[in-house]
mmCIF file of C-alpha atoms in Angstrom:
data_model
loop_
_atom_site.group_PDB
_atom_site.id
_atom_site.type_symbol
_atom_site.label_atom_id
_atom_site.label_comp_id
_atom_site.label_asym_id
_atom_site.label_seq_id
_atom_site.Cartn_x
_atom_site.Cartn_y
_atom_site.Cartn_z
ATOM 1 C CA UNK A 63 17.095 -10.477 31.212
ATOM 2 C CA UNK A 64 20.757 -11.036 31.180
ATOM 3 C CA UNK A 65 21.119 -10.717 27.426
ATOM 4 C CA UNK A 66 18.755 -7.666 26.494
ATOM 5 C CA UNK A 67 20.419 -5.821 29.363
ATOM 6 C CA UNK A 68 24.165 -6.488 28.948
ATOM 7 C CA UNK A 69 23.535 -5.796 25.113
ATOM 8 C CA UNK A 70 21.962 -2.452 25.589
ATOM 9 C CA UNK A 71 24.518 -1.607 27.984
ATOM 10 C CA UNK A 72 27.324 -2.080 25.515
ATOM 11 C CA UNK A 73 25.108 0.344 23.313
ATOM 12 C CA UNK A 74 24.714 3.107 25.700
ATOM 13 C CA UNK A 75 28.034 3.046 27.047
ATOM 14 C CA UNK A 76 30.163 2.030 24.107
ATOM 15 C CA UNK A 77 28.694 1.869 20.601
ATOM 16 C CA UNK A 78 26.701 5.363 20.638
ATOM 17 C CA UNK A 79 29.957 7.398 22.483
ATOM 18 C CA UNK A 80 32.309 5.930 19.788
ATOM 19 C CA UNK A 81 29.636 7.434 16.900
ATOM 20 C CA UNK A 82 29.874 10.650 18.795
ATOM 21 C CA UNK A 83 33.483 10.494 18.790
ATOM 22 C CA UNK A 84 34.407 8.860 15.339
ATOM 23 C CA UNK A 85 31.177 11.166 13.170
ATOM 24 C CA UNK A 86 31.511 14.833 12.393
ATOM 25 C CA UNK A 87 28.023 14.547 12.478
ATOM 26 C CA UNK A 88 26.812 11.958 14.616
ATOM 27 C CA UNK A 89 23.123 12.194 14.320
ATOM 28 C CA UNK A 90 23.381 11.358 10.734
ATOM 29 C CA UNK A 91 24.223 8.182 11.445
ATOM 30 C CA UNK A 92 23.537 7.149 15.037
ATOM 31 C CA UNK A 93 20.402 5.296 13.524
ATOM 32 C CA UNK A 94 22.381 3.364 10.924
ATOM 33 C CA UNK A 95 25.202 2.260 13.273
ATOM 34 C CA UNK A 96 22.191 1.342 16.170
ATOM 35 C CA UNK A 97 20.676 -0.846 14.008
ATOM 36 C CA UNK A 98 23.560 -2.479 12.598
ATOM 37 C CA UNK A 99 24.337 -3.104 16.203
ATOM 38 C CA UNK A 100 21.141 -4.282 17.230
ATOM 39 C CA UNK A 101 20.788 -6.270 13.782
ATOM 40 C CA UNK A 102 24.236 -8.070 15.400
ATOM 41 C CA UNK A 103 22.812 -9.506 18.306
ATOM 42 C CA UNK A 104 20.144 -10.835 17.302
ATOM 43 C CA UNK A 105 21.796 -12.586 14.666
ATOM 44 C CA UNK A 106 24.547 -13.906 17.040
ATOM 45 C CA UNK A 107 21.514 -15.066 19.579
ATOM 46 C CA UNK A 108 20.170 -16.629 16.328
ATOM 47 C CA UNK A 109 23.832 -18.448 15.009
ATOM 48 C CA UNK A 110 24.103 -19.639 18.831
ATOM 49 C CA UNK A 111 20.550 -21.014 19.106
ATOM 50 C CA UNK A 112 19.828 -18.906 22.186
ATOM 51 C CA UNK A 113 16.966 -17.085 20.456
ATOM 52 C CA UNK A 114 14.530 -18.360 17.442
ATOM 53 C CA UNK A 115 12.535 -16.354 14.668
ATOM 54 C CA UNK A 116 9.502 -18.169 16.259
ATOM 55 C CA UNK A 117 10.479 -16.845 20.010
ATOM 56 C CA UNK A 118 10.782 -13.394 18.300
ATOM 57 C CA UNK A 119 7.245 -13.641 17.425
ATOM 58 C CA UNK A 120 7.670 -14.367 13.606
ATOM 59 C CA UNK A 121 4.823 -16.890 13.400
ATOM 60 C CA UNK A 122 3.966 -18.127 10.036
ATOM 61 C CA UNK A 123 0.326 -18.895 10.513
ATOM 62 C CA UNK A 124 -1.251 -15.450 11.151
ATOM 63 C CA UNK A 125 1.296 -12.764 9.338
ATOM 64 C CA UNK A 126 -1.154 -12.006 6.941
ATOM 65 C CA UNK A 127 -4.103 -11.109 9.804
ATOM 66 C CA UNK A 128 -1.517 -9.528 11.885
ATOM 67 C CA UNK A 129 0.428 -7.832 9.134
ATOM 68 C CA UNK A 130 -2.912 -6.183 8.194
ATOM 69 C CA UNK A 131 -3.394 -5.312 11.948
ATOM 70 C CA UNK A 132 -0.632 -2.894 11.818
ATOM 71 C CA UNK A 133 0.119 -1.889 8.445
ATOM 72 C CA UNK A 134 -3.661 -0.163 8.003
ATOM 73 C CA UNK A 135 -3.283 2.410 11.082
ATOM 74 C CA UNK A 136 0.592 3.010 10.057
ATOM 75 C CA UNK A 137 -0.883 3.421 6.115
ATOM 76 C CA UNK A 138 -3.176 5.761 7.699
ATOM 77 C CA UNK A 139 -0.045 7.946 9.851
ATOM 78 C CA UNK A 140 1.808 8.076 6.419
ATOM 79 C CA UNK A 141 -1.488 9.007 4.104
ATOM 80 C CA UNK A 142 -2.220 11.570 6.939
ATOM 81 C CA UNK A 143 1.002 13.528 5.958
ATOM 82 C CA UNK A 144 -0.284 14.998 2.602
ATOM 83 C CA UNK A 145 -3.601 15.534 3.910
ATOM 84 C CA UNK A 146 -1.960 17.887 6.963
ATOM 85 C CA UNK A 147 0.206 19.817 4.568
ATOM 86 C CA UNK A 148 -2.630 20.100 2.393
ATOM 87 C CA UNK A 149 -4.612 22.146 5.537
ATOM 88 C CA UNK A 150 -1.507 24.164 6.203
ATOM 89 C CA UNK A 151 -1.747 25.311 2.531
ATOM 90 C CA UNK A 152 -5.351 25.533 2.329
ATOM 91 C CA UNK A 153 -6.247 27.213 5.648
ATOM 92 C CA UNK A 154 -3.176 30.267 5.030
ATOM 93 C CA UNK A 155 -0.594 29.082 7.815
ATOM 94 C CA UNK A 156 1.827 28.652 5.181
ATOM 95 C CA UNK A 157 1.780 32.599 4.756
ATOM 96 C CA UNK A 158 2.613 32.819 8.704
ATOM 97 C CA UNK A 159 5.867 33.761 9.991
ATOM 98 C CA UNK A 160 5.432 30.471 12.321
ATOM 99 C CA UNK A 161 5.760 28.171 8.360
ATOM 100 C CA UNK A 162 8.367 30.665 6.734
ATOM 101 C CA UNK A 163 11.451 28.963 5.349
ATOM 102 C CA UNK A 164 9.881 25.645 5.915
ATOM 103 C CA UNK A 165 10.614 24.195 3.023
ATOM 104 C CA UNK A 166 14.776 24.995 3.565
ATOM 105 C CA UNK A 167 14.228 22.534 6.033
ATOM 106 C CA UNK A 168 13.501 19.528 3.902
ATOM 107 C CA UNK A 169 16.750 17.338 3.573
ATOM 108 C CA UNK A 170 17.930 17.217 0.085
ATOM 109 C CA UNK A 171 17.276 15.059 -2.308
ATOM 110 C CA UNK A 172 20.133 12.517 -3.620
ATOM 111 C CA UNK A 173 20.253 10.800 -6.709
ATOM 112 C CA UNK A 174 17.511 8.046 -7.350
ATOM 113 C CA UNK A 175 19.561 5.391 -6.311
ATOM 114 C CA UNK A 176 20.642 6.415 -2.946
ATOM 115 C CA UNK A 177 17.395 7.512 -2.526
ATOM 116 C CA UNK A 178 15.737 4.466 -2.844
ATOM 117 C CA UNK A 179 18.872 2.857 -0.510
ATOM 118 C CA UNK A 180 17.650 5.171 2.215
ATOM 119 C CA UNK A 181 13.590 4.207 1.534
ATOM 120 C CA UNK A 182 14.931 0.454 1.784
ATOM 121 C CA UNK A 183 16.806 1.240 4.513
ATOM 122 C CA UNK A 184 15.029 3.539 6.944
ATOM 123 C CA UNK A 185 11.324 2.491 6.135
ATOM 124 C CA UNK A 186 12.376 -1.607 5.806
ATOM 125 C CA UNK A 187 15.376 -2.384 7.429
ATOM 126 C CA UNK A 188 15.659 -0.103 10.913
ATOM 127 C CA UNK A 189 11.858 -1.050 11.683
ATOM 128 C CA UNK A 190 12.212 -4.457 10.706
ATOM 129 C CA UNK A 191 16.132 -4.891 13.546
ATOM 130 C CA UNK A 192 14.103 -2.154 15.465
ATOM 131 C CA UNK A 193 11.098 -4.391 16.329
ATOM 132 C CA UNK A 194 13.009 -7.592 16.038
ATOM 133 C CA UNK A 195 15.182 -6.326 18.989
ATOM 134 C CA UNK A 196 12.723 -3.955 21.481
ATOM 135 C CA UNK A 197 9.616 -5.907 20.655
ATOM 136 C CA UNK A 198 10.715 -9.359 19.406
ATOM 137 C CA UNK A 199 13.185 -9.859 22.297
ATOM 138 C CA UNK A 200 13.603 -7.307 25.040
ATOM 139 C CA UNK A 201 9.882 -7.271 25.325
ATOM 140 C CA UNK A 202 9.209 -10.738 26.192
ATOM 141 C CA UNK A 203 12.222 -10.732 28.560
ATOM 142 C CA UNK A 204 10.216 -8.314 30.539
ATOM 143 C CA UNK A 205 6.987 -10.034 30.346
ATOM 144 C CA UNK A 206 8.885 -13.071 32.873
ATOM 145 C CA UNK A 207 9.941 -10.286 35.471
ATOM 146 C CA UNK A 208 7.094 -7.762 35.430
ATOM 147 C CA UNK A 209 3.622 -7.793 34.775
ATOM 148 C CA UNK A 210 2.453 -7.231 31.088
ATOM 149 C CA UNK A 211 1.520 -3.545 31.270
ATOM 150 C CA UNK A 212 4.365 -2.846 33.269
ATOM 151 C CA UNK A 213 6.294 -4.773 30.613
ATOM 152 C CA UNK A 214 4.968 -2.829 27.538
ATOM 153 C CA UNK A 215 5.486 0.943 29.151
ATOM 154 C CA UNK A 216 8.835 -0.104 30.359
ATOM 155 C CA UNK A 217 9.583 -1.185 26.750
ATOM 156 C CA UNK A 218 8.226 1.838 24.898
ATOM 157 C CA UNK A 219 10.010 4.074 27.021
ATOM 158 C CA UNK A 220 13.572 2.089 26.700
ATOM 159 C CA UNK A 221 12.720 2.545 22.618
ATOM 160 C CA UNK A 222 12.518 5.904 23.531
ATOM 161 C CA UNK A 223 15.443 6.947 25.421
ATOM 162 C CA UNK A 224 17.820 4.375 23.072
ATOM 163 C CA UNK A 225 17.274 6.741 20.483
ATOM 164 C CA UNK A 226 18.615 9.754 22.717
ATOM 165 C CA UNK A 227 15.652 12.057 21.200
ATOM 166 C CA UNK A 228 12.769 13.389 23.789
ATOM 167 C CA UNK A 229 9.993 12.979 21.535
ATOM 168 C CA UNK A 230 6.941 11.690 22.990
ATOM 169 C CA UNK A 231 6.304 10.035 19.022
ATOM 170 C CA UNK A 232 9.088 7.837 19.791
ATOM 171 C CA UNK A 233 7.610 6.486 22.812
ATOM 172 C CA UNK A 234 3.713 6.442 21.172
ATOM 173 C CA UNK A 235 5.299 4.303 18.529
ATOM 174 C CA UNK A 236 7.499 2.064 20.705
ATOM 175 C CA UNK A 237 4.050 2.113 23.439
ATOM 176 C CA UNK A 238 1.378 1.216 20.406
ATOM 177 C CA UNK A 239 3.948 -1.750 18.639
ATOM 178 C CA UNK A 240 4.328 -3.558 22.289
ATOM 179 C CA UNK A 241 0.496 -3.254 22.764
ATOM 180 C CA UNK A 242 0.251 -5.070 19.640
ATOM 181 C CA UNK A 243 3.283 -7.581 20.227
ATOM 182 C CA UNK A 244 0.959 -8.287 23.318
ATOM 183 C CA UNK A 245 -2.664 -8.584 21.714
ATOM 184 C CA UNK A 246 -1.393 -10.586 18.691
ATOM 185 C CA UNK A 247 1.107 -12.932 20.051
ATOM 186 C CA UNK A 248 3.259 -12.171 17.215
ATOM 187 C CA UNK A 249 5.270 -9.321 15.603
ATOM 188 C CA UNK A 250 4.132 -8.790 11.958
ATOM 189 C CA UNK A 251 1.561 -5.909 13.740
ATOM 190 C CA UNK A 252 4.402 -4.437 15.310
ATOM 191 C CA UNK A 253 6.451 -4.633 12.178
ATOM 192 C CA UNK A 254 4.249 -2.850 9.808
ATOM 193 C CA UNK A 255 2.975 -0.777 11.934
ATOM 194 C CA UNK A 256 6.744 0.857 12.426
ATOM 195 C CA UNK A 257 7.196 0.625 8.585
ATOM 196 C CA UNK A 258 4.176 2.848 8.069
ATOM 197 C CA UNK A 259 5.431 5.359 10.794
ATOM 198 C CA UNK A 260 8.646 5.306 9.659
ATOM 199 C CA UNK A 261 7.428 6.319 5.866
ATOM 200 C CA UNK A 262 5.746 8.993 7.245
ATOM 201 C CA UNK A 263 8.636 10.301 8.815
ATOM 202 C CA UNK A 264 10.445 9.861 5.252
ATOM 203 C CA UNK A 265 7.749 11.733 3.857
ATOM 204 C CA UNK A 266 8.071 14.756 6.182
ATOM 205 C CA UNK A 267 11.888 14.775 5.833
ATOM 206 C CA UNK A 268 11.995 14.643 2.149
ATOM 207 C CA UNK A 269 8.559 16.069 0.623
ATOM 208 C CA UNK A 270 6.647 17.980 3.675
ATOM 209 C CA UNK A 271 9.063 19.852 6.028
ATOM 210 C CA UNK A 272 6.198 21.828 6.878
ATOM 211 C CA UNK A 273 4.299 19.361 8.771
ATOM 212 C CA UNK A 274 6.875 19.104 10.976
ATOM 213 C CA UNK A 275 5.604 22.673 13.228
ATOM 214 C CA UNK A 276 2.179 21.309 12.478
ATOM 215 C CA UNK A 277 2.996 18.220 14.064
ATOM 216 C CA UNK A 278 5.088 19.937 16.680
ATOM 217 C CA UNK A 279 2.007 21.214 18.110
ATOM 218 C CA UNK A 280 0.677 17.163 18.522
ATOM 219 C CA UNK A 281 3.471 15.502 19.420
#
């Protein structure tokens, strides 16, 4: 537990102040620099043969079975976003004061390029460190000191807090990808289950700010 723990201490207590401190605004990129950070470790566990992909749970023989395990509920999270701001349209809640100026809350949209940078970048890359780090190798660390369901709440709600955001989505996600890390054995169901969440969550921010009261009310 040594490494997980001393690592996420030097995030809590060094590399997230110093965003806060260096960022006019910090929220924009606390999720970059967190993953870059996580993203380091695991590579230097990697370089110094402390950690490999295999113990991380990146088996070769089942990532298609496993891959599928994950990716068609997360498919189903993203494809859900249309389908609820179709009912907020279609029912009349978009005419309530509760959905006015929605859509001024939908982040704007960059050039093509930097768009598809972020799409690589938040739906590929943060889920792919994210899991690598909080599934792939915290995870296990706490299967040796705890027992397993102990293990996998105790790891969703550390993927919570981490990201400094009460939102009980946060810890759904981070509780559903360590059930899976545990019932598979490996972390491709894990993996695309994030990436499927995590293009949702594009979606909203980009195309369907008004799902976000809708889902307010859920989550």
């Amino acid at each position: 537990m040594k490494g997980p723990v001393w690592s996420l201490a030097g995030y809590v207590c060094v590399v997230y102040p110093l965003v806060h401190l260096l960022f006019r605004d910090p929220h924009r990129f606390a999720g970059w620099v967190g993953s870059a950070y996580f993203g380091l470790v695991l590579l230097a566990m990697l370089a110094t043969k402390k950690l490999t992909l295999s113990q991380l749970g990146f088996q070769r023989e089942t990532w298609m079975r496993d891959g599928a395990i994950g990716l068609i509920p997360g498919l189903l999270i993203a494809g859900a976003v249309p389908l609820f701001d179709a009912f907020i349209e279609a029912s009349g809640l978009d005419q309530t004061e509760l959905f006015a100026g929605a859509e001024n809350r939908a982040a704007a949209l960059p050039s093509t390029e930097t768009l598809a940078l972020i799409v690589v970048g938040q739906v590929l890359v943060m889920p792919f460190i994210e899991q690598a780090y909080f599934t792939g190798y915290l995870l296990p660390a706490l299967f040796r000191v705890v027992k397993p369901v102990t293990a996998v709440y105790l790891a969703a709600a550390v993927f919570a807090l981490v990201h400094f955001e009460l939102k009980l989505s946060l810890f759904l996600i981070g509780l559903i990808c360590s059930g899976l890390f545990y019932g598979t054995g490996t972390l491709w169901a894990s993996l695309t289950f994030q990436v499927g969440c995590a293009l949702g969550g594009w979606m909203v921010a980009y195309f369907y700010p008004r799902v976000v009261t809708f889902l307010a009310f859920l989550l």
